Structures are given as C-alpha cells and as structure tokens.
Short mmCIF file of C-alpha atoms and ligand atoms in Angstrom, two decimals:
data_model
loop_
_atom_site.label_atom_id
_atom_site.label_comp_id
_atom_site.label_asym_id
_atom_site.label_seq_id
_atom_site.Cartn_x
_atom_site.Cartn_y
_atom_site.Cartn_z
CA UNK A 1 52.23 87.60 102.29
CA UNK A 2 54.74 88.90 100.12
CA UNK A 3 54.04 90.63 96.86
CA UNK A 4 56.19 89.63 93.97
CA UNK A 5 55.64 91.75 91.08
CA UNK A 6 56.57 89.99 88.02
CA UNK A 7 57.65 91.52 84.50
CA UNK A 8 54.71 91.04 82.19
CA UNK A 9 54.92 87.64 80.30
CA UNK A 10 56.88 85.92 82.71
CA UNK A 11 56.51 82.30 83.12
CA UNK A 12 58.10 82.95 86.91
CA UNK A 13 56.42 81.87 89.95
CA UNK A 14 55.69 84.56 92.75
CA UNK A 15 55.24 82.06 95.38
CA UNK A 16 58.41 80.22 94.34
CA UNK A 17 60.33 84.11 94.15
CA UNK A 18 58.82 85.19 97.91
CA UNK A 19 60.82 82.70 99.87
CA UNK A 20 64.31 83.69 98.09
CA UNK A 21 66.81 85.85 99.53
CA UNK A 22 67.21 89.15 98.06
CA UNK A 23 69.27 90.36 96.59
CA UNK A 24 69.84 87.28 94.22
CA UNK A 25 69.89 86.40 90.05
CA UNK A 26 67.38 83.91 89.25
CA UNK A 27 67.41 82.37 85.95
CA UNK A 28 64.20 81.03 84.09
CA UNK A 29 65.04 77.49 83.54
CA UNK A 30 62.20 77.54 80.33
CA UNK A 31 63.33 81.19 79.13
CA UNK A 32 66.85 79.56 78.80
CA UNK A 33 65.65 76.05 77.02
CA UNK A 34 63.88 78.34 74.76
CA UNK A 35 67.11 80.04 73.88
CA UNK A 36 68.83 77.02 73.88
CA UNK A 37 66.68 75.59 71.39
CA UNK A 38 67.08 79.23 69.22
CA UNK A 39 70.95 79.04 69.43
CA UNK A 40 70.69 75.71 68.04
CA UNK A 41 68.37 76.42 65.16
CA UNK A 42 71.07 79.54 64.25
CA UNK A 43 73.89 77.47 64.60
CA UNK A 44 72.80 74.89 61.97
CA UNK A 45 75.81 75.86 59.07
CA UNK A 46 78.64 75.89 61.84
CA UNK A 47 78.89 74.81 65.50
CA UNK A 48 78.38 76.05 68.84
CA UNK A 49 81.62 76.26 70.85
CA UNK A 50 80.06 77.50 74.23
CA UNK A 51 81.79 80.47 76.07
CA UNK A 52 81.98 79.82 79.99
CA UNK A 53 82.68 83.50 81.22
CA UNK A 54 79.25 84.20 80.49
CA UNK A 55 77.43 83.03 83.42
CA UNK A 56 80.62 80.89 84.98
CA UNK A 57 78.49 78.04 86.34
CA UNK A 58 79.51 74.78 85.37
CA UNK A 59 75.54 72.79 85.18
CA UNK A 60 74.37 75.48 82.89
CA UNK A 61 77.71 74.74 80.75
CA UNK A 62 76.52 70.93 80.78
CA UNK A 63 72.99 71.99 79.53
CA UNK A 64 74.54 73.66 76.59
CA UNK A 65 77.18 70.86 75.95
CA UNK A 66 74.77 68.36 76.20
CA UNK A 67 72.26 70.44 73.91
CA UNK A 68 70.63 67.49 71.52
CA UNK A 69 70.25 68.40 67.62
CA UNK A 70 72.94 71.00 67.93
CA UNK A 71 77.19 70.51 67.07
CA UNK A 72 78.81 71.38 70.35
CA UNK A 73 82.50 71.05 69.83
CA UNK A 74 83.63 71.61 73.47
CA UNK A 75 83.56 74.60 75.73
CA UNK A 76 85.42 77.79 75.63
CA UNK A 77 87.19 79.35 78.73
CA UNK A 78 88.90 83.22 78.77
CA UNK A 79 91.16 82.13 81.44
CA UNK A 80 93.60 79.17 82.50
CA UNK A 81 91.38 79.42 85.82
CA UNK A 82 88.06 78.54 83.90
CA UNK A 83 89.52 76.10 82.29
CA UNK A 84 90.20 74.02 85.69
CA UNK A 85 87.00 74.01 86.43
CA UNK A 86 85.36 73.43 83.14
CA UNK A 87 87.72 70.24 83.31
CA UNK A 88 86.91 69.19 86.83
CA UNK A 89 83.02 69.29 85.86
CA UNK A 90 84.60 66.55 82.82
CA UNK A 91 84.61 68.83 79.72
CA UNK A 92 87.12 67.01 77.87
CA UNK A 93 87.77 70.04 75.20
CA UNK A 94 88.52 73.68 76.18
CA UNK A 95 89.13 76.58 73.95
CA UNK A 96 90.86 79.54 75.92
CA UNK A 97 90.05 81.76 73.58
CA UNK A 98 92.35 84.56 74.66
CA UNK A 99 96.33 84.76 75.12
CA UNK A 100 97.91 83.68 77.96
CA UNK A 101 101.53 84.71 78.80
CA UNK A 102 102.05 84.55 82.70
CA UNK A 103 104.21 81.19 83.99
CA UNK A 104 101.13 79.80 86.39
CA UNK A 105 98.47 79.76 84.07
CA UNK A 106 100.74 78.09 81.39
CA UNK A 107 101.54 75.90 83.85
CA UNK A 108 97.78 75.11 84.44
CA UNK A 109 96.67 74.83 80.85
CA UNK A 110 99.67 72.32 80.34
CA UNK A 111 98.78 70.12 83.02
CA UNK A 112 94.99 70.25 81.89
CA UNK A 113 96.30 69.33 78.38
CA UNK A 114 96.87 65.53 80.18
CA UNK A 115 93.34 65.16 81.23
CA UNK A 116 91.70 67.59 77.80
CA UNK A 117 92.13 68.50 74.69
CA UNK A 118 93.44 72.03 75.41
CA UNK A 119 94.01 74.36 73.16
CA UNK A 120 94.96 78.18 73.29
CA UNK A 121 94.85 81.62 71.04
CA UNK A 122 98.67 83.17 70.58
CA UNK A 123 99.32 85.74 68.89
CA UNK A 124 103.35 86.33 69.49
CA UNK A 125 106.00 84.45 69.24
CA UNK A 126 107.17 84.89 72.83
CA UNK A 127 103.54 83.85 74.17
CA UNK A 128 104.18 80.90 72.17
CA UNK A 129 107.41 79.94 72.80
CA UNK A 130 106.23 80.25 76.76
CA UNK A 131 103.44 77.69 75.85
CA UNK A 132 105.61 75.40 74.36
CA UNK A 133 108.35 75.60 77.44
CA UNK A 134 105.68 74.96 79.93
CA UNK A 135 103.81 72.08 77.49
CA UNK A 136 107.33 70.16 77.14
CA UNK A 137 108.14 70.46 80.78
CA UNK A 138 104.35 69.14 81.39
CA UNK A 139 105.30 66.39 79.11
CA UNK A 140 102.04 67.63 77.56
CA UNK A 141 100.76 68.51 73.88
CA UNK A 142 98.53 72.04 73.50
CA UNK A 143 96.55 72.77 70.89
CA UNK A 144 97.25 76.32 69.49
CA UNK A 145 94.97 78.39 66.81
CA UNK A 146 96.56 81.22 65.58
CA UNK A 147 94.81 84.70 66.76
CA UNK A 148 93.65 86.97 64.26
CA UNK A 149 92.57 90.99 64.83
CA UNK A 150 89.58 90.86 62.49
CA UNK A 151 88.27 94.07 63.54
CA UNK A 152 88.10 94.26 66.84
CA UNK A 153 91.50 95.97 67.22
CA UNK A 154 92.20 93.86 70.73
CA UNK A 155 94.52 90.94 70.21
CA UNK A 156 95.51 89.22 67.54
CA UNK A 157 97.66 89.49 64.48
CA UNK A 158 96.72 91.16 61.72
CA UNK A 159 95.64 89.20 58.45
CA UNK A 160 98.53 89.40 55.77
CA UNK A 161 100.97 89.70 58.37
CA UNK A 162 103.67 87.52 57.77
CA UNK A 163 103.84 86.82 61.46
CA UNK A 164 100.67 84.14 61.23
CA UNK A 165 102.82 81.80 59.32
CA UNK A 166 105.68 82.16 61.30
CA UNK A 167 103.26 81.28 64.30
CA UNK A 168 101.93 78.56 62.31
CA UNK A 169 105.08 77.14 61.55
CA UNK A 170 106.58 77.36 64.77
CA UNK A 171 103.76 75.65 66.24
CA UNK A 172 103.37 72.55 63.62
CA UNK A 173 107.33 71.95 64.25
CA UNK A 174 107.11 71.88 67.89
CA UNK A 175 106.32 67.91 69.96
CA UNK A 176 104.50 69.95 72.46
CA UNK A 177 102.21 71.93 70.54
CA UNK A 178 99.64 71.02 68.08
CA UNK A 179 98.60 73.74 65.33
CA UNK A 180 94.50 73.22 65.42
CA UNK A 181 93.70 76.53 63.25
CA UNK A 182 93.03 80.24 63.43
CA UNK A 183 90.52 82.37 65.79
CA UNK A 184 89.39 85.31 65.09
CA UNK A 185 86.72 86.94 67.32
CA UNK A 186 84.81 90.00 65.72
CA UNK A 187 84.07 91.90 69.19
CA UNK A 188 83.20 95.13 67.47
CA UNK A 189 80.32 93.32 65.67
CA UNK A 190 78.35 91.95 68.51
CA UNK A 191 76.47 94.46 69.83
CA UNK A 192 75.74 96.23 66.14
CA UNK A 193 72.58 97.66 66.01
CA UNK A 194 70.80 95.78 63.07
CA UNK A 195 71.33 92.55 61.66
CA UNK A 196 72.33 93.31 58.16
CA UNK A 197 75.30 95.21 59.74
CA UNK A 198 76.26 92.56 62.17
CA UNK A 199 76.21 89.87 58.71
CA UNK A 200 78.42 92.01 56.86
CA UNK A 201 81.02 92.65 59.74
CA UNK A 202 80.88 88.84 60.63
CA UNK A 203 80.94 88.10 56.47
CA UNK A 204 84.51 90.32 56.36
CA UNK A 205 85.81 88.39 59.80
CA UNK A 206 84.75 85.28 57.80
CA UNK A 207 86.73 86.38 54.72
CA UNK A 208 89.98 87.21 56.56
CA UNK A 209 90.01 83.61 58.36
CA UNK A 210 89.23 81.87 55.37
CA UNK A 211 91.80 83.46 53.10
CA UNK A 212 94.45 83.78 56.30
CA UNK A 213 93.68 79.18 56.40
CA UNK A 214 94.05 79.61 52.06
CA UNK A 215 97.96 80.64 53.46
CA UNK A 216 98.14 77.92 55.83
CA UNK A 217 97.10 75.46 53.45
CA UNK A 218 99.13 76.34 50.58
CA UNK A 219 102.15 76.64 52.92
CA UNK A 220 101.38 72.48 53.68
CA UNK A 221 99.85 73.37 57.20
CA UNK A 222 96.82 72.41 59.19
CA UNK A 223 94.01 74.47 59.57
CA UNK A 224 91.59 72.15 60.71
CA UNK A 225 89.59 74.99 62.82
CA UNK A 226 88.06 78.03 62.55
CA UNK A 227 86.97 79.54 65.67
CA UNK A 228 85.21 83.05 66.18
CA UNK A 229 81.92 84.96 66.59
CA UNK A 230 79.33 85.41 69.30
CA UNK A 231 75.67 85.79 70.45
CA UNK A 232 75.49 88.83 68.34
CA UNK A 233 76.77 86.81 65.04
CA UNK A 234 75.93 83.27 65.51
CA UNK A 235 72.82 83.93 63.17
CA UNK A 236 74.75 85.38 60.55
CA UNK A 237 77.38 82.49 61.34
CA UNK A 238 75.10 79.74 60.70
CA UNK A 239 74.06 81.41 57.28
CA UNK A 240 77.58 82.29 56.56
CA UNK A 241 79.38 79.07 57.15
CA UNK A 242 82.56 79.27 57.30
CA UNK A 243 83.42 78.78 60.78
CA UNK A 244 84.00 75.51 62.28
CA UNK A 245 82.40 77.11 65.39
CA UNK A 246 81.26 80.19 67.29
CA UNK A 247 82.29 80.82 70.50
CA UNK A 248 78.59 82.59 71.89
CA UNK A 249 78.24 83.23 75.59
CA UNK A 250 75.85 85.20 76.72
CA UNK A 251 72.83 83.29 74.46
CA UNK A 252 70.97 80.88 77.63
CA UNK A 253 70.64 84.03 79.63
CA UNK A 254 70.70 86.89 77.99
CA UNK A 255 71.09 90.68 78.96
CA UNK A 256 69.83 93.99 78.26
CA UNK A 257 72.38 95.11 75.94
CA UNK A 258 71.54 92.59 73.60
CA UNK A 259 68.03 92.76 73.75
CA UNK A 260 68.21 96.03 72.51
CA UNK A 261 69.81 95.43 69.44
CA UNK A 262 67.65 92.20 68.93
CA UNK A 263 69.35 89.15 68.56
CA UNK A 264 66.49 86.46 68.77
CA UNK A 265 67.38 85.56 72.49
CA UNK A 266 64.75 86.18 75.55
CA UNK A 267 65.89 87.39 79.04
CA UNK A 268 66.10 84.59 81.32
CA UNK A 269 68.12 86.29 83.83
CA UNK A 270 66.87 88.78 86.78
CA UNK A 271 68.18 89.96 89.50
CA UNK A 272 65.51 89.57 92.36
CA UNK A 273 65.22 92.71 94.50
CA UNK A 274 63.27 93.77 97.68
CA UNK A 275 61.72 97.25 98.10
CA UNK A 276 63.83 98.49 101.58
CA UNK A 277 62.14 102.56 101.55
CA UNK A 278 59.03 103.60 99.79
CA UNK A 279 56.98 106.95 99.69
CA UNK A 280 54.35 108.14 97.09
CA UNK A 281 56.24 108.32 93.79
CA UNK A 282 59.61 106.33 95.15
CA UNK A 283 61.04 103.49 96.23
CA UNK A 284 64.08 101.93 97.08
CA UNK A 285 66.01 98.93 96.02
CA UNK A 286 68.05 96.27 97.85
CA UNK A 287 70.53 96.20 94.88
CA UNK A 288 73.33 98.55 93.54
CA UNK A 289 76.53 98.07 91.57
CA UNK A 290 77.39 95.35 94.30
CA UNK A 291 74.79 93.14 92.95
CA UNK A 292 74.51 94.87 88.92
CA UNK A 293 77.03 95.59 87.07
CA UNK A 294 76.34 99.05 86.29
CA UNK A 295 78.89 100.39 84.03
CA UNK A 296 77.88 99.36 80.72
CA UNK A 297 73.94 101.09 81.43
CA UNK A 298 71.13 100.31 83.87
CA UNK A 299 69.26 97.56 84.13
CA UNK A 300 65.82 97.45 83.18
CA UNK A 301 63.05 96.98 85.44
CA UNK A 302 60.16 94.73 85.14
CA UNK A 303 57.85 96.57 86.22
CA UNK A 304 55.06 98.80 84.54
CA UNK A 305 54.43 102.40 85.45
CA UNK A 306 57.95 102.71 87.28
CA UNK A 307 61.49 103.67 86.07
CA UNK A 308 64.62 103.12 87.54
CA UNK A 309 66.89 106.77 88.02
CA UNK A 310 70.02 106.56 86.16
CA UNK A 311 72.91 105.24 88.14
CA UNK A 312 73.16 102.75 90.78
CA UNK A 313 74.30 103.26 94.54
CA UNK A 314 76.52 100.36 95.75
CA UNK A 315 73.87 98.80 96.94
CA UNK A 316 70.65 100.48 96.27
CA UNK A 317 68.40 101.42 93.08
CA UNK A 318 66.05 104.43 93.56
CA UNK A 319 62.78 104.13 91.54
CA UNK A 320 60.56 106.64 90.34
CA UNK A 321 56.59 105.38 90.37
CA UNK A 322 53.90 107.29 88.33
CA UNK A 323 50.95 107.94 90.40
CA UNK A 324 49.11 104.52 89.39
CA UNK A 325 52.10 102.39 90.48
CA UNK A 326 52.84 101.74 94.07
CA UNK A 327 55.51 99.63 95.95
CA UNK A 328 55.46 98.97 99.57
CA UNK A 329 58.57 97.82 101.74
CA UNK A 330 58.93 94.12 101.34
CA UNK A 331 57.54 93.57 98.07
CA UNK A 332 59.80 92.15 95.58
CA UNK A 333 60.72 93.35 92.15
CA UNK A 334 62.81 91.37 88.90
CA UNK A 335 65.57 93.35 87.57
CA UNK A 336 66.96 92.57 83.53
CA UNK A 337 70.74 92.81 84.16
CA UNK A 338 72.56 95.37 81.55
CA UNK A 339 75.75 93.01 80.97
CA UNK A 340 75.42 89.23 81.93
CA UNK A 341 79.01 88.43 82.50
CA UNK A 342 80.20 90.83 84.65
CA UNK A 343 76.83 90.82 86.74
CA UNK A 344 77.29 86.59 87.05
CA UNK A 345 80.93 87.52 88.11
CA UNK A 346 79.07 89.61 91.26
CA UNK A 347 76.94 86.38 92.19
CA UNK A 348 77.88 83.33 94.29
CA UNK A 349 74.97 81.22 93.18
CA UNK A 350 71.97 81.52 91.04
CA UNK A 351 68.60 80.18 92.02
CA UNK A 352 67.18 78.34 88.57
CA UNK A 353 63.22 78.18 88.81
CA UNK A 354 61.45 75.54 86.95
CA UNK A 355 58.14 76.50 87.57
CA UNK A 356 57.69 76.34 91.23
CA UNK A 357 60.60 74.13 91.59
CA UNK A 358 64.28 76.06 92.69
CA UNK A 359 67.45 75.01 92.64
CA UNK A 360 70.66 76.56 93.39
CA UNK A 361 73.11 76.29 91.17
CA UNK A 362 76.87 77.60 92.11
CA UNK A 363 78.32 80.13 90.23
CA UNK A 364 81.39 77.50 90.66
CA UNK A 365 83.92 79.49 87.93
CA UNK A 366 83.97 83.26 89.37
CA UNK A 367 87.35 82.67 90.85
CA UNK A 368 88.57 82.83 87.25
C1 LIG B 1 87.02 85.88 72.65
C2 LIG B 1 85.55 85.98 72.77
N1 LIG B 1 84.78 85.11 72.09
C3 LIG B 1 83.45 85.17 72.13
C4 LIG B 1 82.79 86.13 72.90
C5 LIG B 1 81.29 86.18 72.78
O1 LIG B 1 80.57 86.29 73.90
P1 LIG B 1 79.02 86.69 73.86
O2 LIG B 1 78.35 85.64 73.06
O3 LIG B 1 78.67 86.64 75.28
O4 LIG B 1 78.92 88.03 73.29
C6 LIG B 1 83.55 87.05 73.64
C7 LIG B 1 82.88 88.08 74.46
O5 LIG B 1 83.41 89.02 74.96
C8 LIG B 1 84.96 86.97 73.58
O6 LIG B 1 85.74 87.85 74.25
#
C-alpha cells in the first residue's frame, strides 16, 4: 500500500494519487472550477481574455472559454506557435499579446488570420510594416492593438509618444491590417504585495490606455479594444472598468507566488513526488528543477511538520522532518509549484483528478 500524504484541506484522492507516475503535476479539477467560478465573479466590469502560456494545454483553455456567466472574448497566445494550436483546438480569436518580428512566425500568424480572428501587439514601425508584408502576401487581414509600456518598462511605446498614432495610422490605412485598439499589460503590478497597491498601479495603466484611445479617437481612429492586466489585477479590473478585457493566466491553477500576495485564487496545481532516500529527520524527493521550476523560489510542500531545504537539485528535493514527521521510501508527497508557467512548460501531460476519476490531459502547447 502506498502512502499518499495529502496537503491539509485537499479534496484529492490518495488512492486515485498512488497509481500515478511520479514525478507528475496533477491538477484539482474542483480547486480549478472553484477558481473559475472566482475569476468570473472579478471579471464582472470587463472581460476575461484567457492567457494560454499559463498552463499550455488546450482542454483547460476550452474550460475557461466555455466558462458560462462570464465574457470570454477569445484566447490570448505569447507566441505565433501557441497560436497554431489554440486554432487547431477551434479558438476562432487569438490575442498574441506580445511583438512578433521574425519572418516564420509572421508567416504563421498570417495564415492563421484565414481560419481566426488574429490579432497582434506592435510596438514599431518596422514590426509593423513586417506584419503587414507577410498579411498581404497571405492575402490575409491581422488585427493589430497598439502596445503601450504602462509601467512595466518591457515593450511597448510609451503613452504621449507621438509614435502610437503613427502606429495607429499606419495600421488603419493598410488592406492587410485591421487597427482593433491598444494593449497595455501592467507586469510590474501583478505580483504587488497588497491589493490597494495592485488597484492603484492597474488604476494608472487604466488611465494611460484610456487617455492614449481619447488620441485615437479624436484623431478619427478605432479603438474598439482595450486589452491588459492579469491574475494579479483582474479584481481591481472588474471594479475599475475600463478594459475591454484582461488577459489573466495563471487564475485555474494557481502558484505559490501568487498565493502569497493573495489574490483570491486556490492552488489547484501539485507536482506529485515520491520519497526515493529517507533517514530520521530527511528525506528525499523524486523532483528537482527538471520537474519545478526553481528560479523564481521553492515550492511549497504540503506537508505538516516538514520543510523543504532551499534550492532544488536537478532532480531531487531534500526535506528536513521534525521529529514527529516521518517519510518512508515510496510514499508520495504534493508539491505547490513556485511559478505555474514555466513549471507547465517542464510537463508533457497533466493528470486532472475529479475525485477518484483521472484523466490525462496533454500539455499540447509547450512546443511554443
Ligand atoms: C502580456 C501578458 N499579459 C498577461 C499576463 C498575465 O499572466 P498571469 O495572469 O499569469 O499573471 C502576462 C504574464 O506574464 C503577460 O506577459
């Protein structure tokens, strides 16, 4: 008999966890319904634009697109790679939410653009002039919103700078492009540590679209779309109001770094690990760096009266037990990943429980 220690509160089943293969992520099918049903309820005053490089598998994308009660304008994407397979699982409207400049990816995104609505975030004129070559030779028409730095200080064009008109212009006169709006992702405000900060960093992002779309408007363009935010701000979105919709990603899941900072999500990801080496005090993991990403912190364990040492091997984790807590080779133990995406990224497949019931679902988008 295996022994499958479960994090307190878990709705997991030990039975159901004993016959998986370790190391593997397992996702708690009610955890994430729960969240679901959360992101929906903070979303009400904007929409939910879904990001995919979150968790990169395309039937937990189709839960959250086909979320009832909620706005779900489409999907986003971060590269022209995600997008293929977000549109060969049928989405039918993809947001790559980040600048693309190299020829094959173009070359994707226009060709997607005859089966989607595509659109795509530029933020010079050369990245948009490569669009538009690759969209007219596609015989194809992208959708482009206009990328603002609001903060961040990643891409983007500043707000005031004359350059988002010129964008904007460009793009309304061209046949192969379509000017949909301005993006504008606060990154820096995500992982804030309070809520009243996160507000008033998404509140200024807010302000800079809205008056940068005042320019458009005035200057006889369309600005149909305001696109921005995250888990960390969707709350303070919904209130807010101003966005058309919020590009969250790591909401169904969940990681450590956002539970800290207390966003109103539950962790319905963990990685499930065997104990390999165990003495009095210690123990040894069957997962490292190779199966957690480990640079952004360490995971947490779910398991009282032991504490994971500070760094991962490739592909162990050494625990420390206090004298009550013991671990014997073969039992199992449920890891809280640190940083969803890149730990997905890591992860052919992830077993969904429902209950007793598993399935596996393929990480189908890592090779984006
Ligand atoms: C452009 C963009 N939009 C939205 C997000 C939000 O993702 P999450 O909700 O997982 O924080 C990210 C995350 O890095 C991003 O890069």
């Amino acid at each position: 008999m295996t022994t499958v220690h479960l994090p307190a509160g878990s709705g997991l089943d030990a039975a159901a966890l004993a016959l998986l293969p370790t190391p593997s992520l397992v996702a708690d099918l009610a955890a994430v319904e729960r969240n679901l049903a959360v992101a929906g309820r903070q979303a009400a005053g904007t929409s939910l634009r879904p990001h995919f490089k979150a968790h990169k598998c395309t039937r937990l994308l189709r839960l959250q697109l086909g979320q009832e009660g909620c706005p779900v304008t489409g999907a986003t994407c971060a590269t022209a790679a995600e997008a293929a397979v977000v549109v060969a699982a049928g989405v039918t409207d993809v947001l790559v939410a980040n600048e693309i400049v190299d020829r094959e990816p173009l070359e994707l995104v226009a060709s997607l653009a005859k089966q989607a609505t595509m659109t795509v975030a530029v933020d010079s004129v050369a990245g948009l002039a490569a669009l538009e070559t690759r969209a007219a030779e596609a015989g194809s028409r992208v959708g482009v919103l206009v990328d603002l730095d609001v903060g961040q200080h990643r891409c983007g064009v500043l707000p005031g700078d004359p350059l988002v008109l010129e964008l904007a212009r460009r793009t309304a006169a061209s046949d192969s492009l379509e000017l949909r709006g301005l993006m504008g992702y606060e990154g820096h405000a995500q992982h804030a540590a309070d809520a009243a900060t996160r507000e008033s960093l998404a509140s200024a992002a807010a302000a800079g679209l809205a008056a940068e779309r005042e320019r458009l408007i005035g200057a006889g363009l369309p600005c149909d779309v305001l696109s921005g935010g995250g888990t960390g701000t969707l709350a303070a979105h919904g209130r807010i109001g101003v966005l058309t919709e919020v590009q969250a990603g790591s909401y169904p899941l969940m990681d450590e770094q956002y539970g800290e900072v207390g966003v109103g999500f539950e962790t319905a990801l963990w990685c499930l690990a065997s104990v390999i080496s165990a003495r009095p005090g210690h123990a040894v993991l069957n997962a490292g760096m190779k199966e957690l990403y480990g640079e952004d912190g360490m995971p947490r364990l779910g398991l009282v009266g032991a504490r994971l040492e500070d760094g991962l091997s490739d592909e162990h984790a050494t625990v420390h037990l206090s004298p009550q807590t013991e671990l014997a080779p073969g039992d199992r133990v449920l890891l809280a990943p640190r940083h969803v995406d890149p730990t997905m990224n890591l992860h052919p497949h992830l077993f969904v429980c429902n209950a007793g019931n598993v399935e596996r679902w393929d990480v189908d988008g890592r090779i984006g």
